[in-house]
CSV table of C-alpha atoms in Angstrom, one decimal:
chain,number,residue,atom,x,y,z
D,1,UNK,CA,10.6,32.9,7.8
D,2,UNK,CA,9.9,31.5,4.4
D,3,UNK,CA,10.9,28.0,3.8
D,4,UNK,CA,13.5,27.3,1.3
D,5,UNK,CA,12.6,25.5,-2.1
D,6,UNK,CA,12.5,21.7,-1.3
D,7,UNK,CA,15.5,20.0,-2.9
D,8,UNK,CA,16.1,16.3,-2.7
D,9,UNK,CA,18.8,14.6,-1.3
D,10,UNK,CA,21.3,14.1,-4.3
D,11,UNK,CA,22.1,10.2,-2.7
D,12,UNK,CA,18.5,9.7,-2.5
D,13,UNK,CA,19.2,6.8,-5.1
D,14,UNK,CA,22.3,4.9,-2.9
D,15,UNK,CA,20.7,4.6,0.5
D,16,UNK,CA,20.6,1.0,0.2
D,17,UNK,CA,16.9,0.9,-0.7
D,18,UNK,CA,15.8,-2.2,-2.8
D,19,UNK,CA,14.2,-1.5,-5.9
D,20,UNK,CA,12.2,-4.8,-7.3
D,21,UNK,CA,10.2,-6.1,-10.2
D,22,UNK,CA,6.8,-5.6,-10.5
D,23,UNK,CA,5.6,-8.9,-12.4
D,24,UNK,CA,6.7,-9.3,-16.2
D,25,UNK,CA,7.1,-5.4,-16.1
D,26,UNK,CA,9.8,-2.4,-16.5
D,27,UNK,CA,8.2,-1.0,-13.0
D,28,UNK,CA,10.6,-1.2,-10.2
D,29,UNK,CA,9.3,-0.4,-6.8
D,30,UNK,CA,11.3,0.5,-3.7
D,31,UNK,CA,11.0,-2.6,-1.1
D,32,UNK,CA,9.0,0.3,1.1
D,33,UNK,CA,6.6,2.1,0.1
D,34,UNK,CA,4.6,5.3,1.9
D,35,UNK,CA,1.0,4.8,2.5
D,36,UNK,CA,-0.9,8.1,2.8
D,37,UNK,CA,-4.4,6.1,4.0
D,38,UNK,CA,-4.0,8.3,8.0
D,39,UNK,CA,-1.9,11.4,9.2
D,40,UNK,CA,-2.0,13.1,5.5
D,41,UNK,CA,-5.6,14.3,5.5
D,42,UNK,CA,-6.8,18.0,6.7
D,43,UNK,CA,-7.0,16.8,10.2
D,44,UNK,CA,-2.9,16.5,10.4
D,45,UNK,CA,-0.6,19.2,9.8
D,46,UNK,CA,0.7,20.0,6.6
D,47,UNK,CA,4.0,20.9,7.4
D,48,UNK,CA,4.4,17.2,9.3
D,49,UNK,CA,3.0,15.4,6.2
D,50,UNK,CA,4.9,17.7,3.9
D,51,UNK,CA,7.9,16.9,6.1
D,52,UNK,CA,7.3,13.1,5.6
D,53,UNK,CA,6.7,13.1,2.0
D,54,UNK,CA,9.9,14.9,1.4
D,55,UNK,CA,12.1,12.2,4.1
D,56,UNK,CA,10.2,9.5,1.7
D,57,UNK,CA,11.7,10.7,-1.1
D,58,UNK,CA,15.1,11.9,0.1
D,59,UNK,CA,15.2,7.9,1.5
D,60,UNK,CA,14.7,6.0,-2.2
D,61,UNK,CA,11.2,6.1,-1.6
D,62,UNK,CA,9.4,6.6,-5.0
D,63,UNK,CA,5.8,4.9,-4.7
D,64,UNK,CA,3.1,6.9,-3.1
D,65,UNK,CA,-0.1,5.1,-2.3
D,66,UNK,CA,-3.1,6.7,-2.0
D,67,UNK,CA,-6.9,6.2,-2.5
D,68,UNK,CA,-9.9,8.7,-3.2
D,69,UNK,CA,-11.3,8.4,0.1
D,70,UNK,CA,-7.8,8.5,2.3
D,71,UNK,CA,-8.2,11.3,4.6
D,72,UNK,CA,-9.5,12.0,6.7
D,73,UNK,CA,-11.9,13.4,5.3
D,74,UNK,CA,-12.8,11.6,2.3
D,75,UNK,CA,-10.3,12.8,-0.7
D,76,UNK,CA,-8.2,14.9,1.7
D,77,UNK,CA,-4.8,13.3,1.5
D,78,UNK,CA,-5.0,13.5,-2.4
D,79,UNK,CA,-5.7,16.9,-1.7
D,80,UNK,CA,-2.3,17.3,0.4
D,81,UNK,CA,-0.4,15.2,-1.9
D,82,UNK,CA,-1.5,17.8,-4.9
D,83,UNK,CA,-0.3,20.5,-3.0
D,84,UNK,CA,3.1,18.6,-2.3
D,85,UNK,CA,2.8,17.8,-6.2
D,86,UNK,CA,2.5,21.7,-6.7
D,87,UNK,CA,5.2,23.1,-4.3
D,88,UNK,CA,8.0,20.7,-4.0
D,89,UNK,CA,7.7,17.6,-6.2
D,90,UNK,CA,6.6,18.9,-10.2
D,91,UNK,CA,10.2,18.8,-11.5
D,92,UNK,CA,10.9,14.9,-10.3
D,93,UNK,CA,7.8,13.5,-11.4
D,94,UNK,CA,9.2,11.2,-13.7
D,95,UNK,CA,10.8,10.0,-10.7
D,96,UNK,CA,7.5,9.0,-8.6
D,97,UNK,CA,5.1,6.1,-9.0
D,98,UNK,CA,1.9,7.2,-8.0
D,99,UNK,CA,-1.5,5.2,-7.3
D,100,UNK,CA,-4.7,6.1,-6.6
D,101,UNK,CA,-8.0,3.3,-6.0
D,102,UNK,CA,-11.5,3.7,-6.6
D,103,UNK,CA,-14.2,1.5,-5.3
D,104,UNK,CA,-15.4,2.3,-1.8
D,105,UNK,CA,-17.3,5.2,-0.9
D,106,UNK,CA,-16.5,8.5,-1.4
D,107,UNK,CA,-19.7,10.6,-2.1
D,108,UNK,CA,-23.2,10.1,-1.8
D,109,UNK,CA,-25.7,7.9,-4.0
D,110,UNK,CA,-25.5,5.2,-6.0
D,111,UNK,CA,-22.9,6.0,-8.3
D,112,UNK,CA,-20.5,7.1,-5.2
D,113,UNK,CA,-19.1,3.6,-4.8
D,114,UNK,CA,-18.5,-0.2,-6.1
D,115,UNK,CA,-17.4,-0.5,-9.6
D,116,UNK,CA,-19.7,1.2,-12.2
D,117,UNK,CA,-17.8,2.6,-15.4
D,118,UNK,CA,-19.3,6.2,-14.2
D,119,UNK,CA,-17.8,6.0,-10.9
D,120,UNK,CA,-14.6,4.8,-11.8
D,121,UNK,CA,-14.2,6.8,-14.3
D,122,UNK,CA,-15.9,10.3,-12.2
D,123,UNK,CA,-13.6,9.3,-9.4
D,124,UNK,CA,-10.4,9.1,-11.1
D,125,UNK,CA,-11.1,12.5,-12.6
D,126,UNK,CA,-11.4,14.1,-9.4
D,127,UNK,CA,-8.4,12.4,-7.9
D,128,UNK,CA,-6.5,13.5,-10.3
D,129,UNK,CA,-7.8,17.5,-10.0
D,130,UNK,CA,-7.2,16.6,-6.1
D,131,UNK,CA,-3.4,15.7,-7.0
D,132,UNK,CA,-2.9,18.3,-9.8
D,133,UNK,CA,-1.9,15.5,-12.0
D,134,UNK,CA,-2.3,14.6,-15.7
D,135,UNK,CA,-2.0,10.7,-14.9
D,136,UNK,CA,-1.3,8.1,-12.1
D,137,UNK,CA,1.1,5.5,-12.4
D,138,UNK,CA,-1.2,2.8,-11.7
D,139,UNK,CA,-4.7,3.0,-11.1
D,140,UNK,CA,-6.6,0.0,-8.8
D,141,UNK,CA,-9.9,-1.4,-8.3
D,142,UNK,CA,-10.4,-1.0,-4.8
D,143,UNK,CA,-12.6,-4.0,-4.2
D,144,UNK,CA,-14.6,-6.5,-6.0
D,145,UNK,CA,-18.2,-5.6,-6.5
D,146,UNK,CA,-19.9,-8.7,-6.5
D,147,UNK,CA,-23.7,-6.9,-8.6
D,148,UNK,CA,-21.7,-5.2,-11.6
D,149,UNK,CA,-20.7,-7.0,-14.2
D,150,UNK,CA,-16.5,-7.5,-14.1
D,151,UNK,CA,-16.4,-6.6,-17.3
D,152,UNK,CA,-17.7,-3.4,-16.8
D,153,UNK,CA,-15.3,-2.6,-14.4
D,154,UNK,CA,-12.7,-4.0,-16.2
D,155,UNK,CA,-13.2,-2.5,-19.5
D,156,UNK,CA,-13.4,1.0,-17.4
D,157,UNK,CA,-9.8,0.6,-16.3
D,158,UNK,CA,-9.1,-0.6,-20.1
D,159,UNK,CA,-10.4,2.8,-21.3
D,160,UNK,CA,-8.8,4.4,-18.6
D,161,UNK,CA,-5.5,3.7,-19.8
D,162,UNK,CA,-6.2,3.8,-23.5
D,163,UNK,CA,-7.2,7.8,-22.0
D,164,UNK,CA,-3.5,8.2,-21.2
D,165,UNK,CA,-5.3,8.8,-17.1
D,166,UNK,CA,-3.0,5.6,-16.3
D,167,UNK,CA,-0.1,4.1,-17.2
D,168,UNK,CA,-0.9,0.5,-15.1
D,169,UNK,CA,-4.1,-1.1,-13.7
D,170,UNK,CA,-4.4,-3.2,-10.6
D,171,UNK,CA,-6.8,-4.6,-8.6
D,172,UNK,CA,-7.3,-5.0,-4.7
D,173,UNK,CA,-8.7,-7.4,-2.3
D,174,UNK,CA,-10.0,-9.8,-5.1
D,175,UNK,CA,-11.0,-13.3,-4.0
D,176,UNK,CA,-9.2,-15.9,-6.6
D,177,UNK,CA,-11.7,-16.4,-9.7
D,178,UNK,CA,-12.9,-12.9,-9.9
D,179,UNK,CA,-9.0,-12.1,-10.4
D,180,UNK,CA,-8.5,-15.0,-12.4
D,181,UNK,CA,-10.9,-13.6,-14.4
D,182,UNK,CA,-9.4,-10.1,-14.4
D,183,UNK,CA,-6.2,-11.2,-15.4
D,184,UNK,CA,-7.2,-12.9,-18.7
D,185,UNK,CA,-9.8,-10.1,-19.5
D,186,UNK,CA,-7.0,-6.9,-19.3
D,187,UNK,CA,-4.5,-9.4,-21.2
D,188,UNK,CA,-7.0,-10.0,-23.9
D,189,UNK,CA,-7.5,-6.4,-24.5
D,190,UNK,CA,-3.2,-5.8,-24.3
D,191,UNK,CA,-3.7,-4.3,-20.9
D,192,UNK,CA,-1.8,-6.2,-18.1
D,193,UNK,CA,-2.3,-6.3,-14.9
D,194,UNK,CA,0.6,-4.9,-12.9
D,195,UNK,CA,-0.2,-5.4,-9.5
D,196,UNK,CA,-2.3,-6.9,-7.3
D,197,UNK,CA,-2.7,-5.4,-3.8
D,198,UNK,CA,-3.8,-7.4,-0.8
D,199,UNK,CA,-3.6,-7.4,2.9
D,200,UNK,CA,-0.5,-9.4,4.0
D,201,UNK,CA,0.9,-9.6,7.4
D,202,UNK,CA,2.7,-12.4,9.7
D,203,UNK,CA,-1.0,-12.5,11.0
D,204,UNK,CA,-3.3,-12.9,7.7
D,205,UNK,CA,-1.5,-15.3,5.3
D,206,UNK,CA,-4.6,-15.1,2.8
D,207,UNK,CA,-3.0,-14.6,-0.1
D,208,UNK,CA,-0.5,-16.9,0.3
D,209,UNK,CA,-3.2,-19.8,1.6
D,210,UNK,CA,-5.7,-18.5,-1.3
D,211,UNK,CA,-3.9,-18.8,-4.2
D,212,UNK,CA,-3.5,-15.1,-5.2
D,213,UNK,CA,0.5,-15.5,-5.2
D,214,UNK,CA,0.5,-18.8,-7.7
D,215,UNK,CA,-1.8,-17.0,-9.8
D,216,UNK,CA,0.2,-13.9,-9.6
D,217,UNK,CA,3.3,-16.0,-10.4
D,218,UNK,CA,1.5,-17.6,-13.2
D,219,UNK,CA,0.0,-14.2,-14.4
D,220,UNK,CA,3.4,-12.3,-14.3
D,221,UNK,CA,1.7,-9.7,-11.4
D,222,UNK,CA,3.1,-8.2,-8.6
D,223,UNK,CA,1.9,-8.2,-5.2
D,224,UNK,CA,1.9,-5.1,-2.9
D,225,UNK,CA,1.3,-5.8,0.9
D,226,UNK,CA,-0.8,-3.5,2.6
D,227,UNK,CA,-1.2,-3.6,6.3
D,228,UNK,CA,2.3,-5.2,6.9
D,229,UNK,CA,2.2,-4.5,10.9
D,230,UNK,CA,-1.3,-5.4,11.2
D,231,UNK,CA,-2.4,-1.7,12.2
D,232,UNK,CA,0.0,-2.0,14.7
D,233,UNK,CA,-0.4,-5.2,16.2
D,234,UNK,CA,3.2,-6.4,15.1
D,235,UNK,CA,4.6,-3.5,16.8
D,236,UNK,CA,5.8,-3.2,20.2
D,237,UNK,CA,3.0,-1.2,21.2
D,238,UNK,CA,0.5,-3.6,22.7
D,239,UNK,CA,2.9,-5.7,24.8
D,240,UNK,CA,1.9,-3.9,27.7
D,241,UNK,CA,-1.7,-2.8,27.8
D,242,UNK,CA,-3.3,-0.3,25.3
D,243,UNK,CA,-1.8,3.2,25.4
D,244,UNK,CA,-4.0,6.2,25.3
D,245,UNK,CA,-4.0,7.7,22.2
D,246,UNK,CA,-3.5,4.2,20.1
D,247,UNK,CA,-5.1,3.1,17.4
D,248,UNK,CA,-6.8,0.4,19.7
D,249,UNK,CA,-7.8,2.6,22.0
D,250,UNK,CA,-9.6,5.2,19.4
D,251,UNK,CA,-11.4,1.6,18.4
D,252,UNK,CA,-12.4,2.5,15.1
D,253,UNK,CA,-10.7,0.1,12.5
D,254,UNK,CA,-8.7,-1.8,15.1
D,255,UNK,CA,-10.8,-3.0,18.3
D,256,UNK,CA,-9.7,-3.9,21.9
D,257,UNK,CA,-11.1,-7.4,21.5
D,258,UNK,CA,-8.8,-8.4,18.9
D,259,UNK,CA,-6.4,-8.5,21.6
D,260,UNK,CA,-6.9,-12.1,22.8
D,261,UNK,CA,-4.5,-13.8,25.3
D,262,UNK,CA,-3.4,-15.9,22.4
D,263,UNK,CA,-2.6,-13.2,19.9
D,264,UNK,CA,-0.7,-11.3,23.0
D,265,UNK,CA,1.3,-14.8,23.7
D,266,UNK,CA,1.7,-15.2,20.0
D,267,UNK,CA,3.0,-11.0,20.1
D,268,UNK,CA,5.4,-11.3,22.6
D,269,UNK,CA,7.1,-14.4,21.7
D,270,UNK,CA,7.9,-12.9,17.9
D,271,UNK,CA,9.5,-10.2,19.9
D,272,UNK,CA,11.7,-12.4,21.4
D,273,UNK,CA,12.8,-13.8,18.1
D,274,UNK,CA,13.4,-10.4,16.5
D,275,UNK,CA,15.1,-9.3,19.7
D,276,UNK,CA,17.5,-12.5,18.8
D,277,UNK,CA,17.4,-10.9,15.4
D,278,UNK,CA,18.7,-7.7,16.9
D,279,UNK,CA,15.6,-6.3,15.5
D,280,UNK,CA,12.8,-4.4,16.8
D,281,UNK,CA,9.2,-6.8,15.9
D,282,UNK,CA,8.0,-4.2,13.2
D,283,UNK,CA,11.4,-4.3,11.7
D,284,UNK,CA,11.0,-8.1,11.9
D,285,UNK,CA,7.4,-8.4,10.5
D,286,UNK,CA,8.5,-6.2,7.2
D,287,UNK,CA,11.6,-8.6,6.8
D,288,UNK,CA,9.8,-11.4,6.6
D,289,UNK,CA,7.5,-9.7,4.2
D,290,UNK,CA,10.2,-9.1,2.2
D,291,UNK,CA,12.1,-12.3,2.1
D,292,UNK,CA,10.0,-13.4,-0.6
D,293,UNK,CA,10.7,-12.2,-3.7
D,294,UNK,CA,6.8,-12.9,-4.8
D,295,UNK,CA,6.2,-9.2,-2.6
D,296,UNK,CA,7.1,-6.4,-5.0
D,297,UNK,CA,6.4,-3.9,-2.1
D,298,UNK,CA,5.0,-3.1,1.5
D,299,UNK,CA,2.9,-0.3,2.1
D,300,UNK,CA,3.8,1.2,5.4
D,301,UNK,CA,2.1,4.1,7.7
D,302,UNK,CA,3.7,6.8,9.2
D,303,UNK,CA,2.6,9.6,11.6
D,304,UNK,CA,6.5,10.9,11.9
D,305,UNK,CA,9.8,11.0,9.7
D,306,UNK,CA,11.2,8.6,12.7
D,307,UNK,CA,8.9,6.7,12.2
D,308,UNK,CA,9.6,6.3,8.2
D,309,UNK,CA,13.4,5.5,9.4
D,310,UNK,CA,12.7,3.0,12.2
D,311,UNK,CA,10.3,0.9,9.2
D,312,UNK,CA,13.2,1.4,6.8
D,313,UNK,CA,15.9,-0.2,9.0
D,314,UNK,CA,14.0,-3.8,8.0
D,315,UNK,CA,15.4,-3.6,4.7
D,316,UNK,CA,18.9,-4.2,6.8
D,317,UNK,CA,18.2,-7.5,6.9
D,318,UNK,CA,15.4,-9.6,5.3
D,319,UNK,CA,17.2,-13.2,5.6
D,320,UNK,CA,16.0,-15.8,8.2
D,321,UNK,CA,17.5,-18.6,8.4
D,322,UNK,CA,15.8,-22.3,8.3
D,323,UNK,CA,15.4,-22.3,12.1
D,324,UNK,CA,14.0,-19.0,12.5
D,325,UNK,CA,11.3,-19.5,10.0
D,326,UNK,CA,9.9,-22.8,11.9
D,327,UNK,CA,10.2,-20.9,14.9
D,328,UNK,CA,8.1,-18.4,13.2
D,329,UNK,CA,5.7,-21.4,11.8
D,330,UNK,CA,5.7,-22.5,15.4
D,331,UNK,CA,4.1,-19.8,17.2
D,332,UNK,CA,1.5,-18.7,14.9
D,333,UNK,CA,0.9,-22.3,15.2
C-alpha cells in the first residue's frame, strides 16, 4: 500500500495553540515546540517520527529544534528531518521555523567541536545538506567555548547570516557575561540576537537565579526552555520505582542516583498540587513554564503522537493562582 501525499490539517492554525513573541522580533513561536534531540535518529522508525512530525504540525506546531549531533547517531535526526523536508513538508516551508546548533562534537579532530569559525561554519553546511535546506530559521551556538576568542565565534554567526544560511542567531547555555558580551557584539554589527536557549525546569531555576532573563528583557531576546520535564523527572514516571526501559534505567544522561528521597518527596507532592489542578505533573511543569511571558517557548520530547497530545493539553491552562505558586515555592523549598 502506498501512503497517501501528506496533507496538513486545514485548522492546524485554530487548535488553541499560543503563538508568542520572540524578544523585539516579528518571530512568533508556538508556546510548544518539538524537540528532535531522541526517537528521530536511525535507531527509531521512520514512519513513527514521520508520524510525529506530521501530528506536530497538524497541532499549530511550527518550530522544529534540532542540533548537528541529535541522533542517534550523530547528525541522524537532521537526516530524518530532510527526508520529512523532501516528502511531505517542501510546499509549507514558509510555515516552519527551523533551528539547528553547532558546538559539541560531531566528528573527529580538532575542528569537530567548540566554536572555531571553520566548524561553525563546516557544520552548518552539512546540516543543511542533512536537512535539504537552503537556510535555517535560526542558527545557535551550542555552548560557550571558554579557549576561542567570542568574537570569532560571534562574527561566524554574523557572516553566517550575511550568507543568507540564517535568518536569526542565538546562543545556548551561556553563563551571563559571555552573553552579555554576545548581545552587544551581534547588535553592533545589526545582527540581533533572537533567542537565547537554556535549560529551564521547576527543578533548575538558573536562568532565572543567573540573570539571563533580566538580561534577555533588557536585550529584547527570547528565551526557549529546553528540558522542561527534567528528562522525565517531572513526570509521573518515577513515583514508583524505575521502570525498565526508562530513561533512568538506560542511565546514560539521566542516572539512578539523582533520585534522592528528597527529590522523590519533592516529586510526589507537586503531583498532588497538579492533581488539585486537574492536571497530570508534566502538564503542570510546562504550565508553569509558560506562565511567564519572559518564555517564548518549551522544547518538549516525544517518542509517540500521544505523547505530543498529553504535553499539549498544558497549554489548557497556564494560570496559578497566588496560593499555588507559594505552595510551589514551598516544596522546592
Amino acid at each position: 500500500m502506498i501512503n497517501p501525499v501528506y496533507s496538513p490539517a486545514p485548522d492546524r492554525y485554530e487548535t488553541g495553540m499560543d503563538y508568542r513573541r520572540a524578544g523585539k522580533s516579528g518571530v512568533l513561536l508556538p508556546a510548544i515546540s518539538l524537540g528532535l534531540w531522541h526517537n528521530f535518529g536511525d535507531v527509531n522508525t521512520f514512519a513513527v517520527s514521520q508520524a510525529m512530525l506530521h501530528h506536530a504540525f497538524d497541532r499549530g506546531i511550527t518550530h522544529f529544534d534540532l542540533a548537528n549531533n541529535y541522533g542517534p547517531s550523530y547528525g541522524s535526526a537532521e537526516e530524518t528531518f530532510g527526508q520529512v523536508m523532501k516528502k511531505s513538508f517542501l510546499p509549507y516551508r514558509d510555515e516552519l521555523f527551523i533551528s539547528t546548533k553547532a558546538g559539541h562534537d560531531i566528528w573527529p579532530g580538532p575542528y569537530g567541536e567548540w566554536g572555531s569559525r571553520k566548524h561553525l561554519m563546516s557544520s552548518l553546511d552539512q546540516s543543511l545538506r542533512r536537512m535539504h535546506l537552503e537556510y535555517v530559521d535560526i542558527f545557535y551556538s551550542h555552548r560557550y567555548d571558554p579557549v576561542t576568542p567570542l568574537e570569532e565565534t560571534l562574527q561566524a554567526m554574523v557572516d553566517i547570516v550575511r550568507q543568507g544560511k540564517a535568518l536569526y542567531v542565538g546562543i545556548s547555555k551561556y553563563p551571563l557575561e559571555a552573553a552579555r558580551f554576545a548581545y552587544r557584539y551581534l547588535a553592533r554589527r545589526d545582527v540581533h540576537c533572537l533567542l537565547y536557549q537554556g535549560r529551564y525546569n521547576l527543578l533548575d531555576r538558573k536562568p532565572e537565579a543567573e540573570g539571563i532573563f533580566s538580561l534577555n528583557k533588557e536585550n529584547g531576546t527570547g528565551f526557549i526552555a529546553f528540558s522542561p520535564l527534567a528528562q522525565g523527572l517531572l513526570t509521573d514516571r518515577y513515583l514508583h520505582g524505575v521502570p525498565d526501559g526508562s530513561r533512568m534505567a538506560k542511565g546514560k544522561f539521566l542516572k539512578r542516583e539523582a533520585l534522592t528521597d528528597t527529590l522523590l518527596a519533592q516529586i510526589t507532592a507537586l503531583n498532588e498540587v497538579a492533581r488539585r489542578r486537574g492536571q497530570t505533573l508534566a502538564e503542570m511543569a510546562l504550565a508553569w513554564l509558560l506562565k511567564d511571558a519572559q518564555v517564548t517557548s518549551v522544547i518538549i520530547g516525544a517518542s509517540s503522537v500521544a505523547q505530543i497530545d498529553d504535553n499539549l493539553k498544558a497549554i489548557e491552562n497556564t494560570t496559578f493562582t497566588a496560593e499555588e505558586l507559594e505552595e510551589i515555592a514551598r516544596i522546592l523549598r
